[in-house]
């Protein structure tokens, strides 16, 4: 049991070495002059439940959860918020004093806040969403929360896009449709915003093989990948004069409710925080 010392939280994933959460929370702890720490914990899939129980006993306030544990985190919690329920996955576990674990999902909120700052409302707009995994699911809910009129999902394996669209149709007001990446050219011509939620373009992965020439000139392009910050997809979009939005905004905004839950103060997303994270990425 931790006694007297500051509040301690963790970030649990596998691998965990490249997580920016310790830098991000560390920046706020220092900025707000709070006594606390956020420690990275590399935990294999099979050890997840045991490690969580151990951290609870050790007096941690809670943990952020990343790949591959988000579904397991949701499954082991005693209670959850509606965002975690919608996503069937959690990126935040809060350890309550009575031993109960509360699961939340702040990824959708992070993307919503980042886009709200960059674009305002999406009222009546058409969004072209690439990917059909867990990140795509959260992104559909974020676009819907911002009032998107139509969300067109395109995925390499079209059946997954269709399954995601069918699962979310009853939960959203926006019109949802699904297709394969081969339909890119047709849909690119009508999109106001393109959102990449696939892992293509991430450090070590091949880039998205899409021709941006068919995009409308005033379309914005967002990539949720932030390592590298300027993915080949965003680089191409910027060179063609499109407004681009990188993945750091989402990362910073999803961390706000976590920090507040762990350390008791609501932090601000500032240019200073962005600069600190950009510097950390440069050295990653
Ligand atoms: P997450 O939960 O982070 O979204 P995931 O469930 O593994 O991760 O989904 C990864 C997404 O990236 C999928 O939509 C995947 O497409 P498939 O479902 O067809 O596999 C997509 N993806 C990964 N690499 C890709 C690439 N090189 N080109 C296009 N899509 C890719």
Short mmCIF file of N, CA and C in Angstrom, two decimals, residues 12 19 23 79 153 173 191 209 231 274:
data_model
loop_
_atom_site.label_atom_id
_atom_site.label_comp_id
_atom_site.label_asym_id
_atom_site.label_seq_id
_atom_site.Cartn_x
_atom_site.Cartn_y
_atom_site.Cartn_z
N UNK A 12 -1.22 0.84 -19.00
CA UNK A 12 -1.00 -0.58 -19.17
C UNK A 12 -1.20 -0.97 -20.63
N UNK A 19 4.42 4.62 -25.51
CA UNK A 19 3.26 5.38 -25.03
C UNK A 19 3.69 6.78 -24.61
N UNK A 23 4.63 11.01 -20.45
CA UNK A 23 5.12 12.37 -20.75
C UNK A 23 3.97 13.37 -20.59
N UNK A 79 -18.56 -1.31 -13.20
CA UNK A 79 -19.49 -0.31 -13.73
C UNK A 79 -18.80 0.38 -14.89
N UNK A 153 -18.31 4.59 -44.36
CA UNK A 153 -17.18 3.79 -43.87
C UNK A 153 -16.60 2.99 -45.04
N UNK A 173 -27.71 9.07 -35.26
CA UNK A 173 -28.68 9.79 -36.10
C UNK A 173 -28.17 9.91 -37.53
N UNK A 191 -16.82 14.03 -50.11
CA UNK A 191 -16.54 14.14 -48.67
C UNK A 191 -16.12 15.55 -48.26
N UNK A 209 -2.62 3.39 -49.49
CA UNK A 209 -2.38 3.55 -50.93
C UNK A 209 -3.62 4.16 -51.57
N UNK A 231 1.88 11.79 -41.02
CA UNK A 231 1.86 10.50 -41.74
C UNK A 231 2.00 10.80 -43.24
N UNK A 274 1.42 20.53 -26.33
CA UNK A 274 1.66 20.02 -27.68
C UNK A 274 3.16 20.05 -28.00
#
